[in-house]
GROMACS .gro file of C-alpha atoms in nm:
model
  343
    1MET     CA    1   0.002   0.001  -0.001
    2SER     CA    2   0.154   0.332  -0.105
    3ALA     CA    3   0.210   0.624   0.122
    4THR     CA    4  -0.043   0.831  -0.071
    5ASN     CA    5  -0.316   0.581  -0.003
    6GLN     CA    6  -0.252   0.585   0.369
    7PRO     CA    7  -0.538   0.713   0.584
    8GLY     CA    8  -0.342   1.015   0.737
    9SER     CA    9  -0.191   1.144   0.415
   10GLU     CA   10  -0.484   1.366   0.316
   11ALA     CA   11  -0.494   1.530   0.661
   12GLN     CA   12  -0.124   1.611   0.638
   13ASP     CA   13  -0.161   1.772   0.293
   14ASP     CA   14  -0.446   1.987   0.417
   15GLU     CA   15  -0.227   2.145   0.690
   16ASP     CA   16  -0.069   2.485   0.607
   17ASP     CA   17   0.305   2.512   0.576
   18TYR     CA   18   0.373   2.829   0.780
   19MET     CA   19   0.747   2.819   0.717
   20ASN     CA   20   0.704   2.855   0.338
   21MET     CA   21   0.405   3.088   0.328
   22THR     CA   22   0.421   3.394   0.105
   23PHE     CA   23   0.230   3.720   0.166
   24GLU     CA   24   0.125   3.944  -0.113
   25ASP     CA   25   0.208   4.315  -0.077
   26THR     CA   26  -0.094   4.498   0.044
   27GLN     CA   27  -0.179   4.807  -0.154
   28ALA     CA   28  -0.128   5.132   0.036
   29PRO     CA   29  -0.450   5.303   0.122
   30LYS     CA   30  -0.544   5.585  -0.102
   31GLU     CA   31  -0.478   5.932   0.039
   32THR     CA   32  -0.792   6.115   0.124
   33SER     CA   33  -0.851   6.480   0.033
   34LEU     CA   34  -0.824   6.584   0.399
   35GLN     CA   35  -0.492   6.407   0.438
   36ARG     CA   36  -0.364   6.558   0.117
   37THR     CA   37  -0.462   6.910   0.231
   38GLN     CA   38  -0.287   6.861   0.565
   39ARG     CA   39   0.027   6.726   0.396
   40LEU     CA   40   0.044   7.019   0.155
   41LYS     CA   41  -0.004   7.271   0.437
   42LYS     CA   42   0.271   7.103   0.637
   43GLU     CA   43   0.511   7.113   0.343
   44ALA     CA   44   0.424   7.478   0.275
   45ARG     CA   45   0.493   7.572   0.638
   46ALA     CA   46   0.826   7.390   0.624
   47ARG     CA   47   0.926   7.572   0.303
   48GLY     CA   48   0.810   7.911   0.434
   49ALA     CA   49   0.967   7.886   0.778
   50VAL     CA   50   1.241   8.148   0.823
   51LYS     CA   51   1.554   7.986   0.959
   52SER     CA   52   1.735   8.155   1.242
   53LYS     CA   53   2.095   8.268   1.215
   54ALA     CA   54   2.203   7.980   1.437
   55GLN     CA   55   2.034   7.724   1.211
   56ILE     CA   56   2.182   7.880   0.895
   57ALA     CA   57   2.529   7.886   1.050
   58GLU     CA   58   2.490   7.522   1.160
   59GLU     CA   59   2.385   7.412   0.812
   60GLU     CA   60   2.674   7.603   0.654
   61ALA     CA   61   2.923   7.447   0.894
   62ALA     CA   62   2.786   7.094   0.824
   63ALA     CA   63   2.801   7.156   0.446
   64ARG     CA   64   3.157   7.292   0.474
   65GLU     CA   65   3.277   6.991   0.681
   66ARG     CA   66   3.108   6.752   0.440
   67ALA     CA   67   3.275   6.920   0.145
   68LEU     CA   68   3.617   6.920   0.308
   69ALA     CA   69   3.582   6.552   0.397
   70THR     CA   70   3.505   6.458   0.034
   71SER     CA   71   3.793   6.430  -0.213
   72MET     CA   72   3.748   6.626  -0.534
   73LEU     CA   73   3.915   6.343  -0.723
   74ASP     CA   74   3.623   6.115  -0.646
   75ASP     CA   75   3.373   6.361  -0.788
   76PRO     CA   76   3.245   6.256  -1.134
   77ARG     CA   77   3.288   6.612  -1.250
   78ALA     CA   78   3.664   6.591  -1.178
   79LYS     CA   79   3.715   6.391  -1.500
   80LYS     CA   80   3.614   6.696  -1.700
   81SER     CA   81   3.832   6.935  -1.496
   82LYS     CA   82   4.102   7.103  -1.706
   83GLY     CA   83   4.315   7.176  -1.402
   84LEU     CA   84   4.319   6.809  -1.296
   85ALA     CA   85   4.408   6.707  -1.652
   86MET     CA   86   4.705   6.944  -1.652
   87MET     CA   87   4.822   6.809  -1.316
   88ALA     CA   88   4.791   6.452  -1.449
   89LYS     CA   89   5.014   6.544  -1.743
   90MET     CA   90   5.272   6.675  -1.498
   91GLY     CA   91   5.270   6.342  -1.314
   92PHE     CA   92   5.015   6.388  -1.038
   93THR     CA   93   4.835   6.063  -0.970
   94GLY     CA   94   4.677   6.150  -0.638
   95GLY     CA   95   4.799   6.147  -0.281
   96GLY     CA   96   5.022   6.410  -0.129
   97LEU     CA   97   5.210   6.680  -0.314
   98GLY     CA   98   5.587   6.684  -0.339
   99LYS     CA   99   5.865   6.437  -0.390
  100LYS     CA  100   5.810   6.086  -0.263
  101THR     CA  101   6.042   5.908  -0.021
  102ASP     CA  102   6.226   5.583  -0.081
  103ASP     CA  103   5.939   5.376   0.048
  104GLY     CA  104   5.694   5.553  -0.186
  105THR     CA  105   5.508   5.763   0.070
  106PRO     CA  106   5.460   6.131  -0.025
  107GLN     CA  107   5.631   6.399   0.180
  108GLY     CA  108   5.394   6.679   0.089
  109ARG     CA  109   5.064   6.794   0.225
  110THR     CA  110   4.793   6.530   0.227
  111GLU     CA  111   4.522   6.739   0.398
  112PRO     CA  112   4.338   7.038   0.248
  113ILE     CA  113   4.438   7.385   0.352
  114HIS     CA  114   4.253   7.487   0.665
  115LEU     CA  115   3.991   7.758   0.613
  116SER     CA  116   4.011   8.070   0.827
  117LEU     CA  117   3.669   8.234   0.851
  118LYS     CA  118   3.638   8.605   0.929
  119ASP     CA  119   3.357   8.719   1.156
  120ASP     CA  120   3.431   9.092   1.139
  121ARG     CA  121   3.440   9.351   0.859
  122GLY     CA  122   3.817   9.396   0.857
  123GLY     CA  123   3.984   9.351   0.523
  124ILE     CA  124   4.270   9.122   0.430
  125GLY     CA  125   4.580   9.214   0.625
  126MET     CA  126   4.392   9.400   0.897
  127ASP     CA  127   4.503   9.160   1.171
  128SER     CA  128   4.869   9.192   1.077
  129GLU     CA  129   4.837   9.570   1.073
  130LYS     CA  130   4.687   9.565   1.424
  131LYS     CA  131   4.974   9.346   1.543
  132ARG     CA  132   5.227   9.584   1.389
  133ARG     CA  133   5.068   9.885   1.561
  134PHE     CA  134   5.057   9.696   1.888
  135ARG     CA  135   5.431   9.615   1.862
  136GLU     CA  136   5.513   9.979   1.784
  137ALA     CA  137   5.306  10.102   2.079
  138ALA     CA  138   5.473   9.847   2.305
  139GLU     CA  139   5.819   9.952   2.192
  140GLU     CA  140   5.742  10.318   2.255
  141GLN     CA  141   5.639  10.237   2.613
  142GLY     CA  142   5.941  10.017   2.662
  143ILE     CA  143   5.739   9.698   2.693
  144ALA     CA  144   5.853   9.379   2.516
  145PRO     CA  145   5.596   9.264   2.257
  146ASP     CA  146   5.612   8.908   2.383
  147ALA     CA  147   5.595   9.008   2.749
  148LYS     CA  148   5.317   8.848   2.949
  149ALA     CA  149   5.052   9.065   3.110
  150PRO     CA  150   5.098   9.099   3.486
  151LYS     CA  151   4.867   8.888   3.691
  152LEU     CA  152   4.589   9.097   3.838
  153ASP     CA  153   4.545   9.070   4.211
  154PRO     CA  154   4.174   9.046   4.307
  155ASP     CA  155   4.228   9.241   4.628
  156GLU     CA  156   4.412   9.515   4.441
  157TYR     CA  157   4.135   9.533   4.180
  158ARG     CA  158   3.863   9.560   4.444
  159GLU     CA  159   4.059   9.830   4.625
  160ARG     CA  160   4.100  10.032   4.302
  161VAL     CA  161   3.727  10.008   4.216
  162ARG     CA  162   3.637  10.108   4.571
  163LYS     CA  163   3.866  10.413   4.553
  164GLU     CA  164   3.720  10.520   4.215
  165ARG     CA  165   3.366  10.503   4.346
  166GLU     CA  166   3.461  10.691   4.661
  167ASP     CA  167   3.632  10.965   4.458
  168ALA     CA  168   3.325  10.998   4.234
  169LYS     CA  169   3.105  11.035   4.542
  170LEU     CA  170   3.339  11.302   4.686
  171GLU     CA  171   3.330  11.492   4.355
  172GLN     CA  172   2.950  11.505   4.367
  173GLN     CA  173   2.961  11.627   4.726
  174PHE     CA  174   3.224  11.885   4.632
  175PHE     CA  175   3.006  12.030   4.353
  176ALA     CA  176   2.705  12.042   4.586
  177ALA     CA  177   2.914  12.226   4.844
  178GLN     CA  178   3.036  12.469   4.579
  179ARG     CA  179   2.683  12.562   4.479
  180LEU     CA  180   2.584  12.602   4.840
  181ALA     CA  181   2.887  12.822   4.924
  182GLU     CA  182   2.825  13.042   4.619
  183ARG     CA  183   2.458  13.094   4.708
  184MET     CA  184   2.528  13.172   5.071
  185ASP     CA  185   2.807  13.412   4.982
  186ASP     CA  186   2.580  13.590   4.732
  187GLU     CA  187   2.308  13.621   4.993
  188GLN     CA  188   2.551  13.757   5.246
  189SER     CA  189   2.700  14.008   5.002
  190GLY     CA  190   2.350  14.114   4.899
  191GLU     CA  191   2.251  14.179   5.259
  192ASP     CA  192   2.572  14.373   5.320
  193ALA     CA  193   2.516  14.582   5.007
  194GLY     CA  194   2.155  14.645   5.102
  195SER     CA  195   2.243  14.754   5.455
  196LYS     CA  196   2.513  14.984   5.323
  197ALA     CA  197   2.276  15.140   5.073
  198ASP     CA  198   2.016  15.194   5.345
  199ALA     CA  199   2.277  15.364   5.561
  200ASP     CA  200   2.376  15.594   5.274
  201ASP     CA  201   2.017  15.682   5.189
  202ASP     CA  202   1.926  15.738   5.557
  203GLY     CA  203   1.593  15.576   5.498
  204SER     CA  204   1.507  15.786   5.186
  205GLY     CA  205   1.374  15.638   4.867
  206SER     CA  206   1.063  15.441   4.790
  207GLU     CA  207   1.035  15.065   4.793
  208ALA     CA  208   1.010  15.057   4.409
  209GLU     CA  209   1.340  15.240   4.379
  210GLN     CA  210   1.505  14.994   4.614
  211LYS     CA  211   1.389  14.700   4.401
  212LYS     CA  212   1.545  14.862   4.092
  213ARG     CA  213   1.888  14.856   4.243
  214PRO     CA  214   2.117  14.616   4.050
  215LYS     CA  215   2.220  14.302   4.230
  216ALA     CA  216   2.572  14.169   4.235
  217SER     CA  217   2.645  13.920   3.954
  218HIS     CA  218   2.953  13.714   3.873
  219SER     CA  219   2.915  13.801   3.504
  220SER     CA  220   2.984  14.172   3.566
  221LYS     CA  221   3.315  14.131   3.747
  222PRO     CA  222   3.640  13.947   3.676
  223LEU     CA  223   3.657  13.580   3.759
  224LYS     CA  224   3.970  13.631   3.968
  225SER     CA  225   3.765  13.833   4.214
  226VAL     CA  226   3.546  13.528   4.276
  227SER     CA  227   3.642  13.298   4.560
  228ILE     CA  228   3.879  13.024   4.453
  229LEU     CA  229   3.656  12.771   4.628
  230TYR     CA  230   3.386  12.794   4.363
  231ARG     CA  231   3.555  12.986   4.085
  232GLY     CA  232   3.567  12.678   3.865
  233LEU     CA  233   3.192  12.640   3.897
  234VAL     CA  234   3.136  13.000   3.790
  235ARG     CA  235   3.378  12.966   3.497
  236HIS     CA  236   3.206  12.651   3.375
  237ARG     CA  237   2.863  12.819   3.396
  238GLU     CA  238   2.989  13.127   3.212
  239GLU     CA  239   3.140  12.924   2.929
  240LYS     CA  240   2.825  12.719   2.896
  241GLU     CA  241   2.606  13.031   2.885
  242ARG     CA  242   2.828  13.194   2.625
  243VAL     CA  243   2.807  12.891   2.397
  244ARG     CA  244   2.430  12.884   2.435
  245ARG     CA  245   2.397  13.252   2.351
  246MET     CA  246   2.620  13.218   2.044
  247ARG     CA  247   2.417  12.923   1.920
  248TYR     CA  248   2.093  13.117   1.974
  249ASP     CA  249   2.227  13.417   1.782
  250LEU     CA  250   2.337  13.192   1.498
  251GLU     CA  251   1.994  13.030   1.473
  252GLN     CA  252   1.825  13.371   1.467
  253SER     CA  253   2.059  13.501   1.197
  254LEU     CA  254   1.989  13.202   0.969
  255SER     CA  255   1.614  13.265   0.961
  256ARG     CA  256   1.658  13.580   0.743
  257LEU     CA  257   1.897  13.707   0.481
  258PRO     CA  258   2.171  13.937   0.612
  259THR     CA  259   2.060  14.225   0.384
  260TYR     CA  260   1.691  14.203   0.479
  261GLU     CA  261   1.563  14.470   0.715
  262GLU     CA  262   1.212  14.607   0.765
  263GLU     CA  263   1.184  14.985   0.765
  264ASP     CA  264   0.904  15.004   1.020
  265ASP     CA  265   1.087  14.808   1.287
  266ASP     CA  266   1.224  15.027   1.566
  267PRO     CA  267   1.501  14.900   1.800
  268ASP     CA  268   1.257  14.832   2.084
  269TYR     CA  269   1.032  14.630   1.855
  270LYS     CA  270   1.328  14.424   1.730
  271THR     CA  271   1.445  14.360   2.082
  272ALA     CA  272   1.100  14.242   2.186
  273LEU     CA  273   1.082  14.000   1.895
  274GLY     CA  274   1.436  13.876   1.947
  275LYS     CA  275   1.557  14.014   1.615
  276ALA     CA  276   1.826  14.235   1.761
  277GLY     CA  277   2.166  14.095   1.843
  278THR     CA  278   2.194  13.957   2.192
  279VAL     CA  279   2.433  14.144   2.414
  280TYR     CA  280   2.568  13.925   2.695
  281ALA     CA  281   2.815  14.061   2.947
  282THR     CA  282   3.061  13.782   3.013
  283ALA     CA  283   3.340  13.791   3.263
  284GLU     CA  284   3.631  14.006   3.164
  285ASP     CA  285   3.897  13.740   3.205
  286LEU     CA  286   3.697  13.435   3.092
  287ASP     CA  287   3.948  13.344   2.819
  288GLU     CA  288   4.256  13.420   3.031
  289GLU     CA  289   4.463  13.156   3.206
  290ASP     CA  290   4.422  13.121   3.579
  291PRO     CA  291   4.724  12.955   3.747
  292GLU     CA  292   4.556  12.981   4.087
  293GLN     CA  293   4.256  12.784   3.958
  294ASP     CA  294   4.483  12.523   3.805
  295GLU     CA  295   4.669  12.484   4.129
  296PHE     CA  296   4.343  12.445   4.324
  297ASP     CA  297   4.205  12.185   4.077
  298ALA     CA  298   4.527  11.985   4.109
  299LEU     CA  299   4.456  11.926   4.478
  300ASP     CA  300   4.300  11.604   4.596
  301VAL     CA  301   3.924  11.611   4.608
  302ARG     CA  302   3.926  11.540   4.982
  303GLU     CA  303   4.138  11.849   5.048
  304ARG     CA  304   3.921  12.071   4.826
  305LEU     CA  305   3.606  11.946   4.998
  306GLU     CA  306   3.759  12.003   5.340
  307ARG     CA  307   3.847  12.365   5.253
  308LEU     CA  308   3.489  12.425   5.133
  309LEU     CA  309   3.341  12.278   5.451
  310LYS     CA  310   3.568  12.493   5.666
  311HIS     CA  311   3.455  12.801   5.470
  312LEU     CA  312   3.090  12.719   5.531
  313ARG     CA  313   3.147  12.665   5.901
  314GLU     CA  314   3.363  12.976   5.959
  315GLN     CA  315   3.176  13.224   5.740
  316HIS     CA  316   2.816  13.104   5.771
  317ARG     CA  317   2.818  12.872   6.075
  318TYR     CA  318   2.666  12.607   5.849
  319CYS     CA  319   2.730  12.232   5.864
  320PHE     CA  320   2.710  12.059   5.526
  321TRP     CA  321   2.638  11.721   5.689
  322CYS     CA  322   2.382  11.844   5.945
  323LYS     CA  323   2.209  12.052   5.674
  324MET     CA  324   2.150  12.341   5.910
  325ALA     CA  325   2.293  12.676   6.020
  326TYR     CA  326   2.384  12.724   6.384
  327PRO     CA  327   2.321  13.050   6.576
  328ASP     CA  328   2.675  13.084   6.710
  329ALA     CA  329   3.030  13.004   6.604
  330GLU     CA  330   3.067  12.721   6.858
  331MET     CA  331   2.805  12.520   6.666
  332ASP     CA  332   2.706  12.315   6.971
  333GLY     CA  333   2.554  11.984   6.869
  334CYS     CA  334   2.755  11.932   6.550
  335PRO     CA  335   2.967  11.614   6.577
  336GLY     CA  336   3.253  11.737   6.359
  337LEU     CA  337   3.386  11.840   6.022
  338THR     CA  338   3.387  11.509   5.831
  339GLU     CA  339   3.110  11.283   5.722
  340GLU     CA  340   3.253  10.999   5.933
  341ASP     CA  341   3.194  11.210   6.245
  342HIS     CA  342   2.822  11.223   6.161
  343ASP     CA  343   2.778  10.845   6.120
   0.00000   0.00000   0.00000
């Protein structure tokens, strides 16, 4: 009896052979209109997205590294290169440049020339020009170009910064004391002048006439007659006012032609409208040198401030730190002259 006629042979043939089964490729589902619209929108957003500078720089760096890592000889376009053909005629077959050694290895460069990217706007040779100027400046100061910079001490740096801030604070206090001393001296001189005028008039004259009396002004007298303690403040204010007046006169003169002049305008009318030239009485010696002022400015700010504070205490019985004037010269209740005494 053959094997095919055995009772279990039909059951064995009906069983599936899972080891040798083949699966037909299923057809991809057709894209719906909604999916197609979403895909197109996504692609449009990707194309229209503006890349940041960091992304652009990263892509450029990746492309540059990829290009440097790829040999130009392997490029299919290299076969049509005229330069490569000329080098092949001269004996170049690839590898490094230069004469080969006894074992056949090239001695020349086998890597591409390193690229040096410029991040600034300086032209070619700008760096070497800066180095040359730096060497010349170092030679003029007697410093070796290759000398190392001295190591900065943190304690010394903190001490220097502290001193600079303290000096700036003292300068501000000095200017405030200058303005105060000038104002108090002017008030005192005005009271003295008023009392002297009253004594000369013996009580005669109306109140309106007394108001018309001219007051003392720094602009009408030489700068050297001003106290040295605040003479620099007055000089700076005079120079600033003169520049402002000159600029104002220039702006007024540019509004009309120099030859234009109205016949009906009288001098008072021109002055009221600001058409007449401005007459400003500056100090007589504003442009002259003042050695006494230069010597005072050369002093340390602490010494200048101390002289101002002594002037306020002696002449006006006023303490700059207490912010008050005392009734007598003893100034009972004031701790002292310096700011540390008032802490």
